């Protein structure tokens, strides 16, 4: 549904996005992770035909973003939740949506039904005649999401949808994204919140002007740091640590009653490690796999460690 | 260009203005002064005994006052155009609008309509009041109704071009401004050339007769066309999103 090839954007001498190549399937929730200034918003703006590319190419469905004739068609098939909600604060929730619905040439009856459906879905129907300026941040964000969905777009770009929201509002928005995922809509989610990406995305890409890595959250965790096993013991002493080291394994965190071991194939390697620890006098309580969090992977990649 | 889209933008702005009394006051204040206060000054001038306005001097005074409709046309859209564009900038509402299928031209036309129609409506209403009141006050002195005449017709023909020029200048200014007041103050500088023309005519450098007013309207129309291209260049999606600070 979304394809880019060496997509690049320069602002003067500054390269904001550098040779990004990616593919997003229809119905996929794709997370775009990166620190501030990584080029996430610029990439979305290029894909939404809001700013032009400097080089490379990108397609949304069958349409090319640089083709002037295709651009209105792309804008018709996408919905964009901008980083700043950008609502008309003097207008009511209903009027905000009605204003946007008209640009997509929705017939009046259809527009009315769609607004009612979205406002009810987002629990804003009771506030439909209230000026958006009086809404809480969470309500404004929900209204902005409704605005992005007013024309039932095939592709939805969400730029930092939970930024600046309190935990409760963030959860509401995140739950709603999960609901949207069930509708098999293609969602391109810009975020710097790893927890959010891990919870809702099928695949994530990590961007720092260039694309650093791409894959499912699980793949990224495994590809970078291998796998780790935490052996919980009644107590740990130096002989047990030495026994594991002697086998050639790299140790992670060692505490008074646990040892973390990095290995490639826990299913086959665990028995030997446990035998070695037990030989050194260790009494195993339990064994669990502790993969690195996406945050570990992200930080490692972004900092270039 | 899609007129339906442009009208949707203008319609939305009108809804917002309804909730912003300051915009309404700024729009009606000057037409009210020119349309009501100036005729009252003429009426007062006629009732000052020996120093009162004569039948020979009355048309000149009325013509001088009527020039203010052009000056007002240049000033009034400043309040709305600045609010309309800088207000969108402050609320960061331009990006979602730019992400819709409408063209830059649709948005620019919508913004132009919203900044033009209210002031022009107020100006033409003010001009009716101006003519009716002055005819009522001066009929006894002149023995005939001075208005309507070609002079005011030429002025009211030139006024929309002055207003259009004002909107275009404000689009360009708004691209560089981040607060409404600064944009309004800068935009209001546009009235200086018009006041200059008025003063020059009052000081006798030239006469603002019907012919010269039509020439002025032609010049304003030509400048408006040229400025439209400059405004259109400033109103590009990428410019707005990356350079409008």
Coordinates of N, CA and C in Angstrom, one line a residue, chain A residues 9-11 41 45 48-53 71-73 75-76 78 80 82-92 95 98-100 102-105 131 147 159, chain B residues 2 4-6 8-13 15-16 18-20 83 88 91-104 106 111 236-239 241-243:
Chain A
X9 N 14.7 14.0 1.3 CA 14.3 15.4 1.4 C 15.4 16.2 1.9
X10 N 15.7 17.3 1.2 CA 16.7 18.3 1.7 C 16.0 19.6 1.9
X11 N 16.3 20.3 3.0 CA 15.9 21.6 3.2 C 17.2 22.5 3.1
X41 N 8.2 13.3 10.7 CA 7.1 14.2 10.2 C 7.3 14.6 8.8
X45 N 4.8 14.0 5.7 CA 4.4 15.1 4.9 C 4.7 14.8 3.4
X48 N 2.1 12.4 2.3 CA 0.7 13.0 2.2 C 0.7 14.1 1.2
X49 N 1.8 14.2 0.4 CA 1.9 15.2 -0.7 C 1.8 16.7 -0.1
X50 N 2.3 16.8 1.0 CA 2.3 18.2 1.6 C 3.6 18.9 1.3
X51 N 4.7 18.2 1.3 CA 6.0 18.7 0.8 C 6.5 17.8 -0.3
X52 N 7.3 18.4 -1.2 CA 7.8 17.6 -2.3 C 9.0 16.9 -1.9
X53 N 9.4 15.8 -2.6 CA 10.6 15.1 -2.3 C 11.7 15.7 -3.1
X71 N -1.8 13.6 -6.9 CA -1.8 14.1 -5.6 C -3.2 14.3 -4.9
X72 N -4.1 14.9 -5.7 CA -5.5 14.9 -5.1 C -6.1 13.6 -4.8
X73 N -5.7 12.6 -5.6 CA -6.2 11.2 -5.4 C -5.6 10.6 -4.2
X75 N -4.5 12.4 -1.6 CA -5.1 13.1 -0.4 C -6.5 12.6 -0.1
X76 N -7.2 12.1 -1.2 CA -8.5 11.6 -1.0 C -8.5 10.2 -0.3
X78 N -6.1 9.1 1.8 CA -5.4 9.1 3.1 C -6.1 10.0 4.1
X80 N -5.0 12.2 7.7 CA -3.8 12.6 8.4 C -4.1 13.2 9.7
X82 N -2.3 15.3 12.3 CA -1.1 16.0 12.4 C -0.6 16.1 13.8
X83 N 0.7 16.4 14.0 CA 1.3 16.4 15.3 C 0.6 17.4 16.2
X84 N 0.2 18.5 15.7 CA -0.6 19.5 16.4 C -2.1 19.3 15.9
X85 N -3.0 19.2 16.9 CA -4.4 18.9 16.5 C -5.0 19.8 15.5
X86 N -4.7 21.1 15.6 CA -5.1 22.1 14.6 C -6.6 22.2 14.4
X87 N -7.3 22.1 15.5 CA -8.8 22.2 15.4 C -9.2 23.7 15.4
X88 N -10.4 24.0 14.9 CA -10.9 25.3 14.9 C -11.6 25.4 16.3
X89 N -11.0 26.1 17.2 CA -11.4 26.1 18.6 C -12.8 26.8 18.8
X90 N -13.1 27.8 17.9 CA -14.4 28.5 18.1 C -15.5 27.7 17.5
X91 N -15.2 26.7 16.7 CA -16.3 25.9 16.1 C -16.6 24.7 17.0
X92 N -17.8 24.2 16.9 CA -18.2 23.0 17.6 C -17.5 21.7 17.0
X95 N -19.2 21.0 13.8 CA -18.9 21.9 12.7 C -17.4 21.6 12.2
X98 N -17.8 18.6 10.0 CA -18.6 19.0 8.8 C -17.8 19.7 7.8
X99 N -17.0 20.7 8.3 CA -16.1 21.5 7.5 C -15.2 20.6 6.6
X100 N -14.6 19.6 7.3 CA -13.7 18.7 6.5 C -14.5 17.7 5.6
X102 N -17.0 18.2 3.9 CA -17.4 18.8 2.6 C -16.3 18.7 1.6
X103 N -15.0 18.8 2.0 CA -13.9 18.7 1.0 C -13.8 17.4 0.3
X104 N -14.4 16.4 1.0 CA -14.3 15.0 0.3 C -15.6 14.7 -0.4
X105 N -16.4 15.8 -0.6 CA -17.7 15.7 -1.4 C -18.6 14.7 -0.9
X131 N -18.0 24.1 21.7 CA -16.8 24.6 21.0 C -15.6 23.7 21.3
X147 N -11.6 13.6 12.6 CA -11.4 14.4 11.4 C -10.6 13.7 10.4
X159 N 0.5 11.1 13.3 CA 1.8 11.7 13.7 C 1.8 12.0 15.2
Chain B
X2 N -11.9 24.9 -7.5 CA -13.2 24.4 -7.1 C -13.9 25.5 -6.2
X4 N -16.8 25.4 -4.9 CA -17.5 24.9 -3.7 C -16.5 24.8 -2.5
X5 N -15.3 24.3 -2.8 CA -14.3 24.3 -1.7 C -13.9 25.6 -1.2
X6 N -13.7 26.6 -2.1 CA -13.4 27.9 -1.7 C -14.5 28.5 -0.8
X8 N -16.6 26.9 1.0 CA -16.6 26.1 2.3 C -15.6 26.8 3.2
X9 N -14.4 27.2 2.7 CA -13.4 27.8 3.5 C -14.0 29.2 4.0
X10 N -14.6 29.9 3.1 CA -15.1 31.3 3.5 C -16.2 31.1 4.5
X11 N -17.1 30.1 4.3 CA -18.2 29.9 5.1 C -17.8 29.6 6.6
X12 N -16.7 28.7 6.6 CA -16.2 28.4 7.9 C -15.6 29.6 8.6
X13 N -14.9 30.5 7.9 CA -14.4 31.7 8.5 C -15.5 32.6 9.0
X15 N -18.4 31.7 10.1 CA -18.8 31.1 11.4 C -17.9 31.5 12.5
X16 N -16.6 31.5 12.3 CA -15.7 31.9 13.3 C -15.8 33.4 13.6
X18 N -18.4 35.2 13.5 CA -19.6 35.4 14.3 C -19.3 35.3 15.8
X19 N -18.3 34.5 16.2 CA -17.9 34.4 17.6 C -16.8 35.3 18.0
X20 N -16.4 36.2 17.1 CA -15.3 37.1 17.4 C -15.8 38.5 17.2
X83 N -6.3 38.2 10.6 CA -6.9 37.3 11.6 C -7.1 35.9 10.9
X88 N -5.1 31.0 11.6 CA -4.9 29.6 11.2 C -3.5 29.1 11.6
X91 N -3.4 28.6 15.4 CA -4.1 27.4 15.8 C -3.5 26.1 15.1
X92 N -2.6 26.3 14.2 CA -2.0 25.2 13.5 C -3.0 24.4 12.7
X93 N -4.0 25.1 12.2 CA -5.1 24.4 11.5 C -4.8 24.3 10.0
X94 N -3.7 24.9 9.5 CA -3.5 24.9 8.0 C -3.1 23.5 7.5
X95 N -2.3 22.8 8.3 CA -1.8 21.6 7.8 C -2.9 20.5 7.6
X96 N -3.8 20.4 8.6 CA -4.9 19.4 8.3 C -5.7 19.8 7.0
X97 N -5.9 21.2 6.8 CA -6.7 21.6 5.7 C -5.9 21.4 4.4
X98 N -4.6 21.6 4.5 CA -3.8 21.3 3.3 C -3.7 19.8 2.9
X99 N -4.0 19.0 3.9 CA -4.0 17.5 3.6 C -5.2 17.0 2.9
X100 N -6.2 17.9 2.7 CA -7.4 17.5 2.0 C -7.2 17.6 0.5
X101 N -8.1 17.1 -0.3 CA -7.9 17.1 -1.8 C -7.9 18.5 -2.4
X102 N -8.3 19.5 -1.7 CA -8.4 20.8 -2.3 C -7.1 21.5 -2.7
X103 N -7.1 22.4 -3.7 CA -5.9 22.9 -4.2 C -5.5 24.2 -3.3
X104 N -4.3 24.6 -3.5 CA -3.8 25.8 -2.8 C -4.7 27.0 -3.2
X106 N -7.8 26.9 -4.2 CA -9.1 26.9 -3.5 C -9.0 27.6 -2.1
X111 N -10.1 32.2 1.3 CA -9.6 33.2 2.3 C -9.8 34.6 1.8
X236 N 1.9 28.5 -1.1 CA 2.1 27.1 -1.6 C 2.2 26.2 -0.4
X237 N 1.7 25.0 -0.6 CA 1.7 24.1 0.6 C 3.0 24.0 1.3
X238 N 4.0 23.8 0.5 CA 5.4 23.5 1.1 C 5.9 24.8 1.7
X239 N 5.6 26.0 1.1 CA 6.0 27.2 1.7 C 5.3 27.4 3.1
X241 N 4.0 25.2 5.1 CA 4.4 24.2 6.1 C 5.9 24.4 6.6
X242 N 6.7 24.8 5.7 CA 8.1 24.9 6.1 C 8.7 26.3 6.3
X243 N 8.1 27.3 5.7 CA 8.7 28.6 5.8 C 7.8 29.6 6.6

